[in-house]
PDB file of C-alpha atoms in Angstrom:
ATOM      1  CA  MET A   1     -22.028   0.814  -6.055  1.00  0.00           C
ATOM      2  CA  SER A   2     -21.556   3.716  -3.668  1.00  0.00           C
ATOM      3  CA  ASP A   3     -20.896   1.932  -0.398  1.00  0.00           C
ATOM      4  CA  THR A   4     -18.402  -0.575   1.027  1.00  0.00           C
ATOM      5  CA  ALA A   5     -20.447  -3.657   0.061  1.00  0.00           C
ATOM      6  CA  GLY A   6     -18.358  -6.320  -1.602  1.00  0.00           C
ATOM      7  CA  TRP A   7     -14.941  -4.876  -0.674  1.00  0.00           C
ATOM      8  CA  CYS A   8     -12.940  -5.778   2.422  1.00  0.00           C
ATOM      9  CA  LEU A   9     -10.195  -3.967   4.303  1.00  0.00           C
ATOM     10  CA  ILE A  10      -6.665  -5.092   3.462  1.00  0.00           C
ATOM     11  CA  GLU A  11      -3.474  -4.548   5.385  1.00  0.00           C
ATOM     12  CA  SER A  12      -1.120  -1.728   4.439  1.00  0.00           C
ATOM     13  CA  ASP A  13       1.903  -3.904   3.774  1.00  0.00           C
ATOM     14  CA  PRO A  14       4.467  -4.040   0.927  1.00  0.00           C
ATOM     15  CA  GLY A  15       4.112  -7.816   0.662  1.00  0.00           C
ATOM     16  CA  VAL A  16       0.337  -7.539   0.278  1.00  0.00           C
ATOM     17  CA  PHE A  17       0.562  -4.753  -2.287  1.00  0.00           C
ATOM     18  CA  THR A  18       3.349  -6.421  -4.288  1.00  0.00           C
ATOM     19  CA  GLU A  19       1.470  -9.710  -4.629  1.00  0.00           C
ATOM     20  CA  LEU A  20      -1.803  -7.866  -5.257  1.00  0.00           C
ATOM     21  CA  ILE A  21      -0.502  -6.027  -8.322  1.00  0.00           C
ATOM     22  CA  ARG A  22       1.204  -9.168  -9.601  1.00  0.00           C
ATOM     23  CA  GLU A  23      -2.018 -11.170  -9.276  1.00  0.00           C
ATOM     24  CA  LEU A  24      -3.692  -8.417 -11.296  1.00  0.00           C
ATOM     25  CA  GLY A  25      -1.181  -9.204 -14.036  1.00  0.00           C
ATOM     26  CA  VAL A  26       1.314  -6.357 -13.542  1.00  0.00           C
ATOM     27  CA  SER A  27       4.943  -7.219 -14.238  1.00  0.00           C
ATOM     28  CA  GLY A  28       8.121  -5.240 -13.650  1.00  0.00           C
ATOM     29  CA  ALA A  29       6.928  -3.570 -10.443  1.00  0.00           C
ATOM     30  CA  GLN A  30       6.885  -4.098  -6.705  1.00  0.00           C
ATOM     31  CA  VAL A  31       6.073  -2.072  -3.597  1.00  0.00           C
ATOM     32  CA  GLU A  32       8.619  -1.093  -0.943  1.00  0.00           C
ATOM     33  CA  GLU A  33       7.933   0.319   2.518  1.00  0.00           C
ATOM     34  CA  LEU A  34       9.801   3.501   3.434  1.00  0.00           C
ATOM     35  CA  TRP A  35      10.963   4.090   6.984  1.00  0.00           C
ATOM     36  CA  THR A  36      12.648   7.415   6.305  1.00  0.00           C
ATOM     37  CA  LEU A  37      12.693  10.214   3.746  1.00  0.00           C
ATOM     38  CA  ASP A  38      16.477  10.100   3.595  1.00  0.00           C
ATOM     39  CA  SER A  39      17.796  10.361   0.035  1.00  0.00           C
ATOM     40  CA  SER A  40      20.158   7.427   0.572  1.00  0.00           C
ATOM     41  CA  LEU A  41      17.175   5.090   0.934  1.00  0.00           C
ATOM     42  CA  PHE A  42      15.523   6.319  -2.262  1.00  0.00           C
ATOM     43  CA  ASN A  43      18.824   5.895  -4.114  1.00  0.00           C
ATOM     44  CA  THR A  44      18.816   2.169  -3.309  1.00  0.00           C
ATOM     45  CA  ILE A  45      15.347   1.568  -4.786  1.00  0.00           C
ATOM     46  CA  LYS A  46      15.423   3.744  -7.916  1.00  0.00           C
ATOM     47  CA  PRO A  47      13.547   4.138 -10.148  1.00  0.00           C
ATOM     48  CA  VAL A  48      10.593   5.208  -7.998  1.00  0.00           C
ATOM     49  CA  HIS A  49       7.364   5.544 -10.006  1.00  0.00           C
ATOM     50  CA  GLY A  50       5.010   6.829  -7.321  1.00  0.00           C
ATOM     51  CA  LEU A  51       4.427   7.134  -3.593  1.00  0.00           C
ATOM     52  CA  ILE A  52       1.477   5.784  -1.620  1.00  0.00           C
ATOM     53  CA  PHE A  53       0.794   7.637   1.601  1.00  0.00           C
ATOM     54  CA  LEU A  54      -1.503   6.227   4.276  1.00  0.00           C
ATOM     55  CA  PHE A  55      -2.521   8.595   7.063  1.00  0.00           C
ATOM     56  CA  ARG A  56      -5.104   8.994   9.778  1.00  0.00           C
ATOM     57  CA  TRP A  57      -7.840  11.165   8.342  1.00  0.00           C
ATOM     58  CA  ILE A  58      -8.434  14.076  10.714  1.00  0.00           C
ATOM     59  CA  GLY A  59     -11.067  15.887   8.711  1.00  0.00           C
ATOM     60  CA  GLU A  60     -11.297  17.623   5.373  1.00  0.00           C
ATOM     61  CA  ASP A  61      -8.304  19.861   4.759  1.00  0.00           C
ATOM     62  CA  GLN A  62      -7.281  22.364   2.154  1.00  0.00           C
ATOM     63  CA  PRO A  63      -5.324  20.840  -0.747  1.00  0.00           C
ATOM     64  CA  ASP A  64      -1.666  21.833  -1.121  1.00  0.00           C
ATOM     65  CA  GLY A  65      -2.281  23.110  -4.633  1.00  0.00           C
ATOM     66  CA  PRO A  66      -4.983  23.901  -7.190  1.00  0.00           C
ATOM     67  CA  ILE A  67      -7.258  21.178  -8.502  1.00  0.00           C
ATOM     68  CA  VAL A  68      -6.589  20.444 -12.166  1.00  0.00           C
ATOM     69  CA  ARG A  69      -9.550  21.436 -14.313  1.00  0.00           C
ATOM     70  CA  ASP A  70      -7.886  22.198 -17.660  1.00  0.00           C
ATOM     71  CA  SER A  71      -6.889  19.975 -20.580  1.00  0.00           C
ATOM     72  CA  ARG A  72      -4.240  18.225 -18.461  1.00  0.00           C
ATOM     73  CA  ILE A  73      -7.039  16.161 -16.929  1.00  0.00           C
ATOM     74  CA  GLU A  74      -7.202  14.215 -20.205  1.00  0.00           C
ATOM     75  CA  LYS A  75      -3.638  12.960 -19.648  1.00  0.00           C
ATOM     76  CA  ILE A  76      -4.060  12.053 -15.975  1.00  0.00           C
ATOM     77  CA  PHE A  77      -5.902   8.945 -14.869  1.00  0.00           C
ATOM     78  CA  PHE A  78      -7.903  10.074 -11.849  1.00  0.00           C
ATOM     79  CA  ALA A  79     -10.815   8.231 -10.232  1.00  0.00           C
ATOM     80  CA  GLN A  80     -12.947   9.595  -7.428  1.00  0.00           C
ATOM     81  CA  GLN A  81     -13.325   7.331  -4.425  1.00  0.00           C
ATOM     82  CA  VAL A  82     -16.837   5.924  -4.184  1.00  0.00           C
ATOM     83  CA  ILE A  83     -16.016   2.950  -1.946  1.00  0.00           C
ATOM     84  CA  ASN A  84     -14.073   3.302   1.293  1.00  0.00           C
ATOM     85  CA  ASN A  85     -12.508  -0.133   1.614  1.00  0.00           C
ATOM     86  CA  ALA A  86     -10.969  -0.013  -1.857  1.00  0.00           C
ATOM     87  CA  CYS A  87      -8.866   3.110  -1.272  1.00  0.00           C
ATOM     88  CA  ALA A  88      -5.619   1.121  -0.913  1.00  0.00           C
ATOM     89  CA  THR A  89      -6.039  -0.597  -4.272  1.00  0.00           C
ATOM     90  CA  GLN A  90      -7.250   2.647  -5.820  1.00  0.00           C
ATOM     91  CA  ALA A  91      -4.089   4.479  -4.679  1.00  0.00           C
ATOM     92  CA  ILE A  92      -1.854   1.751  -6.127  1.00  0.00           C
ATOM     93  CA  LEU A  93      -3.731   1.808  -9.431  1.00  0.00           C
ATOM     94  CA  SER A  94      -3.476   5.610  -9.510  1.00  0.00           C
ATOM     95  CA  VAL A  95       0.305   5.190  -9.603  1.00  0.00           C
ATOM     96  CA  LEU A  96       0.329   2.353 -12.127  1.00  0.00           C
ATOM     97  CA  PHE A  97      -2.197   3.925 -14.518  1.00  0.00           C
ATOM     98  CA  ASN A  98      -0.137   7.132 -14.646  1.00  0.00           C
ATOM     99  CA  CYS A  99       3.232   5.412 -14.959  1.00  0.00           C
ATOM    100  CA  ARG A 100       4.995   5.800 -18.275  1.00  0.00           C
ATOM    101  CA  HIS A 101       8.107   3.711 -17.732  1.00  0.00           C
ATOM    102  CA  PRO A 102       9.359   0.837 -19.902  1.00  0.00           C
ATOM    103  CA  ASP A 103       9.929  -1.375 -16.844  1.00  0.00           C
ATOM    104  CA  ILE A 104       6.203  -1.517 -16.064  1.00  0.00           C
ATOM    105  CA  ASP A 105       3.751  -3.714 -17.975  1.00  0.00           C
ATOM    106  CA  LEU A 106       0.148  -3.420 -16.738  1.00  0.00           C
ATOM    107  CA  GLY A 107      -0.889  -6.773 -18.180  1.00  0.00           C
ATOM    108  CA  THR A 108      -4.186  -7.610 -19.862  1.00  0.00           C
ATOM    109  CA  THR A 109      -6.642  -6.947 -17.005  1.00  0.00           C
ATOM    110  CA  LEU A 110      -5.471  -3.452 -16.101  1.00  0.00           C
ATOM    111  CA  SER A 111      -4.644  -2.424 -19.678  1.00  0.00           C
ATOM    112  CA  GLU A 112      -8.173  -3.290 -20.775  1.00  0.00           C
ATOM    113  CA  PHE A 113      -9.694  -1.534 -17.774  1.00  0.00           C
ATOM    114  CA  LYS A 114      -7.637   1.611 -18.384  1.00  0.00           C
ATOM    115  CA  GLU A 115      -8.580   1.686 -22.058  1.00  0.00           C
ATOM    116  CA  PHE A 116     -12.253   1.031 -21.255  1.00  0.00           C
ATOM    117  CA  SER A 117     -12.510   3.816 -18.647  1.00  0.00           C
ATOM    118  CA  GLN A 118     -10.028   6.359 -20.008  1.00  0.00           C
ATOM    119  CA  LYS A 119     -12.702   8.692 -21.443  1.00  0.00           C
ATOM    120  CA  PHE A 120     -14.928   8.525 -18.343  1.00  0.00           C
ATOM    121  CA  ASP A 121     -15.124  11.422 -15.925  1.00  0.00           C
ATOM    122  CA  ALA A 122     -13.627  10.984 -12.436  1.00  0.00           C
ATOM    123  CA  ASN A 123     -16.864   9.775 -10.853  1.00  0.00           C
ATOM    124  CA  MET A 124     -17.530   7.240 -13.590  1.00  0.00           C
ATOM    125  CA  LYS A 125     -13.958   5.957 -13.320  1.00  0.00           C
ATOM    126  CA  GLY A 126     -14.544   5.403  -9.601  1.00  0.00           C
ATOM    127  CA  LEU A 127     -17.796   3.557 -10.301  1.00  0.00           C
ATOM    128  CA  ALA A 128     -16.135   1.440 -12.977  1.00  0.00           C
ATOM    129  CA  LEU A 129     -13.351   0.519 -10.555  1.00  0.00           C
ATOM    130  CA  SER A 130     -15.778  -0.366  -7.781  1.00  0.00           C
ATOM    131  CA  ASN A 131     -17.691  -2.639 -10.163  1.00  0.00           C
ATOM    132  CA  SER A 132     -14.682  -4.403 -11.677  1.00  0.00           C
ATOM    133  CA  GLN A 133     -15.206  -8.015 -10.604  1.00  0.00           C
ATOM    134  CA  LYS A 134     -11.620  -9.040 -11.387  1.00  0.00           C
ATOM    135  CA  ILE A 135     -10.018  -6.191  -9.430  1.00  0.00           C
ATOM    136  CA  ARG A 136     -12.442  -6.636  -6.518  1.00  0.00           C
ATOM    137  CA  THR A 137     -11.815 -10.397  -6.378  1.00  0.00           C
ATOM    138  CA  VAL A 138      -8.040  -9.983  -6.252  1.00  0.00           C
ATOM    139  CA  HIS A 139      -8.354  -7.183  -3.682  1.00  0.00           C
ATOM    140  CA  ASN A 140     -10.637  -9.265  -1.452  1.00  0.00           C
ATOM    141  CA  SER A 141      -8.342 -12.289  -1.652  1.00  0.00           C
ATOM    142  CA  PHE A 142      -5.893 -10.352   0.529  1.00  0.00           C
ATOM    143  CA  GLY A 143      -8.417  -9.644   3.263  1.00  0.00           C
ATOM    144  CA  ARG A 144      -7.993 -11.625   6.442  1.00  0.00           C
ATOM    145  CA  SER A 145     -10.120 -14.745   6.285  1.00  0.00           C
ATOM    146  CA  ASN A 146     -13.620 -14.067   7.589  1.00  0.00           C
ATOM    147  CA  SER A 147     -14.876 -15.542  10.776  1.00  0.00           C
ATOM    148  CA  ILE A 148     -17.011 -18.685  10.676  1.00  0.00           C
ATOM    149  CA  PHE A 149     -19.492 -16.469  12.473  1.00  0.00           C
ATOM    150  CA  GLU A 150     -21.157 -13.472  10.870  1.00  0.00           C
ATOM    151  CA  PHE A 151     -21.656 -10.271  12.846  1.00  0.00           C
ATOM    152  CA  ASP A 152     -23.975  -7.527  11.682  1.00  0.00           C
ATOM    153  CA  ASP A 153     -22.647  -4.234  13.025  1.00  0.00           C
ATOM    154  CA  SER A 154     -24.567  -2.049  10.581  1.00  0.00           C
ATOM    155  CA  ALA A 155     -26.786  -0.765  13.407  1.00  0.00           C
ATOM    156  CA  LYS A 156     -23.859  -0.126  15.727  1.00  0.00           C
ATOM    157  CA  PRO A 157     -23.372   3.604  16.333  1.00  0.00           C
ATOM    158  CA  LYS A 158     -20.025   4.980  15.262  1.00  0.00           C
ATOM    159  CA  SER A 159     -17.943   6.397  18.082  1.00  0.00           C
ATOM    160  CA  LYS A 160     -16.421   9.818  17.697  1.00  0.00           C
ATOM    161  CA  SER A 161     -13.127   8.227  18.659  1.00  0.00           C
ATOM    162  CA  ASP A 162     -13.234   5.794  15.723  1.00  0.00           C
ATOM    163  CA  GLU A 163     -10.219   6.390  13.500  1.00  0.00           C
ATOM    164  CA  ALA A 164     -10.441   6.497   9.731  1.00  0.00           C
ATOM    165  CA  TYR A 165      -7.408   5.994   7.519  1.00  0.00           C
ATOM    166  CA  HIS A 166      -6.982   7.140   3.960  1.00  0.00           C
ATOM    167  CA  PHE A 167      -4.594   6.502   1.062  1.00  0.00           C
ATOM    168  CA  VAL A 168      -3.400   9.034  -1.487  1.00  0.00           C
ATOM    169  CA  ALA A 169      -0.949   8.678  -4.359  1.00  0.00           C
ATOM    170  CA  ILE A 170       1.793  11.150  -5.303  1.00  0.00           C
ATOM    171  CA  VAL A 171       3.097  10.873  -8.862  1.00  0.00           C
ATOM    172  CA  PRO A 172       5.198  12.790 -11.391  1.00  0.00           C
ATOM    173  CA  ILE A 173       3.541  13.434 -14.755  1.00  0.00           C
ATOM    174  CA  GLU A 174       5.227  15.362 -17.555  1.00  0.00           C
ATOM    175  CA  GLY A 175       7.447  17.462 -15.314  1.00  0.00           C
ATOM    176  CA  ARG A 176       4.872  18.301 -12.666  1.00  0.00           C
ATOM    177  CA  LEU A 177       4.011  16.710  -9.322  1.00  0.00           C
ATOM    178  CA  TYR A 178       0.441  15.635  -8.557  1.00  0.00           C
ATOM    179  CA  GLU A 179      -1.431  14.287  -5.576  1.00  0.00           C
ATOM    180  CA  LEU A 180      -4.226  11.897  -6.498  1.00  0.00           C
ATOM    181  CA  ASP A 181      -6.741  11.836  -3.674  1.00  0.00           C
ATOM    182  CA  GLY A 182     -10.013  10.130  -4.520  1.00  0.00           C
ATOM    183  CA  LEU A 183     -11.854  12.267  -1.965  1.00  0.00           C
ATOM    184  CA  LYS A 184     -11.041  15.424  -3.925  1.00  0.00           C
ATOM    185  CA  GLU A 185     -12.746  16.664  -7.104  1.00  0.00           C
ATOM    186  CA  GLY A 186      -9.666  16.111  -9.235  1.00  0.00           C
ATOM    187  CA  PRO A 187      -5.879  15.775  -9.285  1.00  0.00           C
ATOM    188  CA  ILE A 188      -4.039  18.300  -7.099  1.00  0.00           C
ATOM    189  CA  ASP A 189      -1.207  20.143  -8.832  1.00  0.00           C
ATOM    190  CA  LEU A 190       1.702  20.297  -6.375  1.00  0.00           C
ATOM    191  CA  GLY A 191       3.888  22.281  -8.732  1.00  0.00           C
ATOM    192  CA  LEU A 192       6.703  22.103 -11.218  1.00  0.00           C
ATOM    193  CA  ILE A 193       9.540  19.633 -10.723  1.00  0.00           C
ATOM    194  CA  LYS A 194      12.755  21.581 -11.231  1.00  0.00           C
ATOM    195  CA  PRO A 195      14.939  20.413 -14.135  1.00  0.00           C
ATOM    196  CA  ASN A 196      17.616  17.872 -13.193  1.00  0.00           C
ATOM    197  CA  THR A 197      15.868  17.317  -9.855  1.00  0.00           C
ATOM    198  CA  ASP A 198      14.640  13.951  -8.600  1.00  0.00           C
ATOM    199  CA  TRP A 199      10.855  14.223  -8.352  1.00  0.00           C
ATOM    200  CA  VAL A 200      10.926  12.462  -4.972  1.00  0.00           C
ATOM    201  CA  GLU A 201      12.849  15.433  -3.539  1.00  0.00           C
ATOM    202  CA  ALA A 202       9.997  17.693  -4.700  1.00  0.00           C
ATOM    203  CA  ALA A 203       7.463  15.413  -2.959  1.00  0.00           C
ATOM    204  CA  LYS A 204       9.200  15.331   0.434  1.00  0.00           C
ATOM    205  CA  PRO A 205       7.982  18.753   1.705  1.00  0.00           C
ATOM    206  CA  PHE A 206       4.346  17.782   1.110  1.00  0.00           C
ATOM    207  CA  ILE A 207       4.770  14.460   2.925  1.00  0.00           C
ATOM    208  CA  GLU A 208       6.569  16.138   5.828  1.00  0.00           C
ATOM    209  CA  LYS A 209       3.787  18.717   6.066  1.00  0.00           C
ATOM    210  CA  ARG A 210       1.206  15.947   6.519  1.00  0.00           C
ATOM    211  CA  ILE A 211       3.336  14.117   9.068  1.00  0.00           C
ATOM    212  CA  ASN A 212       3.811  17.294  11.093  1.00  0.00           C
ATOM    213  CA  LYS A 213       0.056  17.582  11.585  1.00  0.00           C
ATOM    214  CA  TYR A 214       0.216  14.825  14.173  1.00  0.00           C
ATOM    215  CA  LYS A 215       1.440  15.155  17.726  1.00  0.00           C
ATOM    216  CA  GLU A 216       5.033  14.201  18.431  1.00  0.00           C
ATOM    217  CA  GLY A 217       5.327  10.497  19.113  1.00  0.00           C
ATOM    218  CA  GLU A 218       2.125   9.543  17.269  1.00  0.00           C
ATOM    219  CA  VAL A 219       2.447   7.089  14.410  1.00  0.00           C
ATOM    220  CA  HIS A 220      -0.615   7.482  12.228  1.00  0.00           C
ATOM    221  CA  PHE A 221       0.897   7.217   8.780  1.00  0.00           C
ATOM    222  CA  ASN A 222       2.680   4.830   6.463  1.00  0.00           C
ATOM    223  CA  LEU A 223       4.641   5.530   3.301  1.00  0.00           C
ATOM    224  CA  MET A 224       5.317   3.110   0.457  1.00  0.00           C
ATOM    225  CA  ALA A 225       6.849   3.413  -2.980  1.00  0.00           C
ATOM    226  CA  VAL A 226       5.975   1.707  -6.248  1.00  0.00           C
ATOM    227  CA  VAL A 227       9.343   0.815  -7.786  1.00  0.00           C
ATOM    228  CA  SER A 228      10.700  -1.303 -10.606  1.00  0.00           C
ATOM    229  CA  ASP A 229      11.142  -5.011  -9.911  1.00  0.00           C
ATOM    230  CA  ARG A 230      14.318  -5.041  -7.810  1.00  0.00           C
ATOM    231  CA  LYS A 231      15.415  -8.497  -8.967  1.00  0.00           C
ATOM    232  CA  LEU A 232      15.191  -7.509 -12.640  1.00  0.00           C
ATOM    233  CA  ILE A 233      17.091  -4.271 -11.997  1.00  0.00           C
ATOM    234  CA  LEU A 234      19.877  -6.158 -10.204  1.00  0.00           C
ATOM    235  CA  GLU A 235      20.067  -8.763 -12.967  1.00  0.00           C
ATOM    236  CA  LYS A 236      20.538  -5.950 -15.507  1.00  0.00           C
ATOM    237  CA  GLN A 237      23.312  -4.516 -13.331  1.00  0.00           C
ATOM    238  CA  LEU A 238      24.964  -7.921 -13.260  1.00  0.00           C
ATOM    239  CA  LEU A 239      24.924  -8.127 -17.067  1.00  0.00           C
ATOM    240  CA  SER A 240      26.274  -4.592 -17.535  1.00  0.00           C
ATOM    241  CA  LEU A 241      29.052  -5.328 -15.051  1.00  0.00           C
ATOM    242  CA  GLN A 242      30.523  -7.826 -17.499  1.00  0.00           C
ATOM    243  CA  THR A 243      31.279  -5.056 -20.010  1.00  0.00           C
ATOM    244  CA  GLU A 244      32.854  -2.665 -17.521  1.00  0.00           C
ATOM    245  CA  GLU A 245      36.624  -2.247 -17.513  1.00  0.00           C
ATOM    246  CA  LEU A 246      37.493  -3.220 -13.948  1.00  0.00           C
ATOM    247  CA  ASP A 247      40.245  -5.306 -12.479  1.00  0.00           C
ATOM    248  CA  GLU A 248      39.214  -8.893 -11.736  1.00  0.00           C
ATOM    249  CA  ALA A 249      39.213  -8.518  -7.944  1.00  0.00           C
ATOM    250  CA  THR A 250      36.959  -5.435  -8.036  1.00  0.00           C
ATOM    251  CA  LYS A 251      34.628  -6.995 -10.600  1.00  0.00           C
ATOM    252  CA  LEU A 252      34.331 -10.220  -8.592  1.00  0.00           C
ATOM    253  CA  ALA A 253      33.576  -8.333  -5.381  1.00  0.00           C
ATOM    254  CA  GLU A 254      30.902  -6.236  -7.096  1.00  0.00           C
ATOM    255  CA  GLU A 255      29.435  -9.313  -8.765  1.00  0.00           C
ATOM    256  CA  ASN A 256      29.172 -11.120  -5.428  1.00  0.00           C
ATOM    257  CA  ASN A 257      27.543  -8.047  -3.889  1.00  0.00           C
ATOM    258  CA  ILE A 258      24.890  -7.932  -6.607  1.00  0.00           C
ATOM    259  CA  ARG A 259      24.262 -11.686  -6.361  1.00  0.00           C
ATOM    260  CA  ASP A 260      23.757 -11.322  -2.608  1.00  0.00           C
ATOM    261  CA  LYS A 261      21.175  -8.589  -3.223  1.00  0.00           C
ATOM    262  CA  ILE A 262      19.394 -10.764  -5.795  1.00  0.00           C
ATOM    263  CA  SER A 263      19.278 -13.573  -3.256  1.00  0.00           C
ATOM    264  CA  GLU A 264      17.790 -11.178  -0.691  1.00  0.00           C
ATOM    265  CA  GLU A 265      15.047 -10.208  -3.144  1.00  0.00           C
ATOM    266  CA  VAL A 266      14.234 -13.854  -3.892  1.00  0.00           C
ATOM    267  CA  ASP A 267      14.037 -14.610  -0.166  1.00  0.00           C
ATOM    268  CA  LYS A 268      11.840 -11.562   0.383  1.00  0.00           C
ATOM    269  CA  MET A 269       9.324 -12.656  -2.251  1.00  0.00           C
ATOM    270  CA  LYS A 270       9.229 -16.158  -0.723  1.00  0.00           C
ATOM    271  CA  ARG A 271       8.557 -14.568   2.667  1.00  0.00           C
ATOM    272  CA  TYR A 272       5.768 -12.453   1.189  1.00  0.00           C
ATOM    273  CA  LYS A 273       4.063 -15.587  -0.166  1.00  0.00           C
ATOM    274  CA  ILE A 274       4.243 -17.314   3.213  1.00  0.00           C
ATOM    275  CA  GLU A 275       2.956 -14.234   5.075  1.00  0.00           C
ATOM    276  CA  ASN A 276       0.093 -13.756   2.622  1.00  0.00           C
ATOM    277  CA  ALA A 277      -0.869 -17.437   2.860  1.00  0.00           C
ATOM    278  CA  ARG A 278      -1.088 -17.005   6.632  1.00  0.00           C
ATOM    279  CA  ARG A 279      -3.159 -13.837   6.239  1.00  0.00           C
ATOM    280  CA  LYS A 280      -5.638 -15.637   4.015  1.00  0.00           C
ATOM    281  CA  HIS A 281      -5.899 -18.789   6.107  1.00  0.00           C
ATOM    282  CA  ASN A 282      -8.886 -19.114   8.433  1.00  0.00           C
ATOM    283  CA  TYR A 283      -7.598 -20.337  11.803  1.00  0.00           C
ATOM    284  CA  LEU A 284     -10.982 -20.213  13.530  1.00  0.00           C
ATOM    285  CA  PRO A 285     -11.917 -23.885  12.966  1.00  0.00           C
ATOM    286  CA  LEU A 286      -8.635 -24.851  14.636  1.00  0.00           C
ATOM    287  CA  ILE A 287      -9.284 -22.443  17.514  1.00  0.00           C
ATOM    288  CA  VAL A 288     -12.787 -23.819  18.013  1.00  0.00           C
ATOM    289  CA  GLU A 289     -11.482 -27.395  18.162  1.00  0.00           C
ATOM    290  CA  ILE A 290      -8.826 -26.382  20.716  1.00  0.00           C
ATOM    291  CA  LEU A 291     -11.514 -24.703  22.832  1.00  0.00           C
ATOM    292  CA  LYS A 292     -13.634 -27.861  22.646  1.00  0.00           C
ATOM    293  CA  LEU A 293     -10.715 -29.999  23.835  1.00  0.00           C
ATOM    294  CA  LEU A 294      -9.956 -27.588  26.688  1.00  0.00           C
ATOM    295  CA  ALA A 295     -13.610 -27.641  27.728  1.00  0.00           C
ATOM    296  CA  LYS A 296     -13.695 -31.432  27.590  1.00  0.00           C
ATOM    297  CA  ASP A 297     -10.653 -31.631  29.899  1.00  0.00           C
ATOM    298  CA  GLY A 298     -12.137 -29.069  32.280  1.00  0.00           C
ATOM    299  CA  LYS A 299      -9.421 -26.517  31.578  1.00  0.00           C
ATOM    300  CA  LEU A 300     -11.375 -23.872  29.661  1.00  0.00           C
ATOM    301  CA  VAL A 301     -13.174 -22.149  32.578  1.00  0.00           C
ATOM    302  CA  PRO A 302     -10.032 -21.935  34.794  1.00  0.00           C
ATOM    303  CA  LEU A 303      -8.094 -20.410  31.871  1.00  0.00           C
ATOM    304  CA  TYR A 304     -10.892 -17.910  31.313  1.00  0.00           C
ATOM    305  CA  GLU A 305     -10.958 -16.943  34.996  1.00  0.00           C
ATOM    306  CA  ARG A 306      -7.174 -16.411  35.082  1.00  0.00           C
ATOM    307  CA  ALA A 307      -7.314 -14.275  31.941  1.00  0.00           C
ATOM    308  CA  LYS A 308     -10.183 -12.236  33.365  1.00  0.00           C
ATOM    309  CA  ALA A 309      -8.259 -11.655  36.612  1.00  0.00           C
ATOM    310  CA  LYS A 310      -5.175 -10.491  34.694  1.00  0.00           C
ATOM    311  CA  THR A 311      -7.279  -8.075  32.646  1.00  0.00           C
ATOM    312  CA  LEU A 312      -8.885  -6.581  35.766  1.00  0.00           C
ATOM    313  CA  GLU A 313      -5.462  -6.198  37.372  1.00  0.00           C
ATOM    314  CA  LYS A 314      -4.118  -4.342  34.329  1.00  0.00           C
ATOM    315  CA  GLU A 315      -7.136  -2.027  34.329  1.00  0.00           C
ATOM    316  CA  LYS A 316      -6.526  -1.226  38.023  1.00  0.00           C
ATOM    317  CA  GLN A 317      -2.890  -0.460  37.290  1.00  0.00           C
ATOM    318  CA  LYS A 318      -3.852   1.866  34.412  1.00  0.00           C
ATOM    319  CA  ALA A 319      -6.432   3.607  36.613  1.00  0.00           C
ATOM    320  CA  GLY A 320      -3.798   4.103  39.301  1.00  0.00           C
ATOM    321  CA  LYS A 321      -1.396   5.750  36.850  1.00  0.00           C
ATOM    322  CA  ALA A 322      -4.093   8.041  35.385  1.00  0.00           C
TER     323      ALA A 322
END
């Protein structure tokens, strides 16, 4: 499979990605969205196992380091991208498959896939991923529900103004930093991570360099982090607090603080489930029935005319400001 057939676009959202990896059987991990590169934010979500960077693709560019071609390639799971719509899932899996942390358990599906494809070259890994029915099914379950109508836009010419977005993963492996971009021939070596230095600090200059390619004020990128399950981390902190030698007032205050954070995580996961259920639900039958009722009552055409008039007025206003 070398095209987009069978894979749908999914939203770049931490709730989508967190539930996606959990439905694939991964435990001990979740995805967090990052609004800043400030160290204080990263300190609140440690440990960070990898970064997923979404950006508007503005043409082929030179990699920020040499492409790995030596024996290190045997220790890095890297798959070339052979299907466009799967690049989000591929970036997430690039982090998970290269993660060597006791918090993360890949589960049966991904463990078997990794073992099965480990000896493949990069292109074959990409083909194996694109043809994994289980991974594709879970991925597609997070696509917005299809219309009750089918539109064939295969013959529609692509506009030069059409924007393409791309995901890459940035991960630390054995003391070095790598960018895993499925559009490249192999992993990109971003350099040595200095001893006693948080690897995320080493990644920041490369992320900032990409961001600075866009004009000031443009928002054409999104950054997320694959981290350990926050609820489990907080529960471990709560247990370790019991053995610390603190006065009762301090211990109680800290315990309440941790419990509040655990509650926030539980509420967040509940919110993710509700949001994802809404993403997956097909509202078109409801919309069609509402349109039928409006038409029956003679209200549909007047509403259409008012909406059309408002649109024309807005276009005139834009033309006047141009």
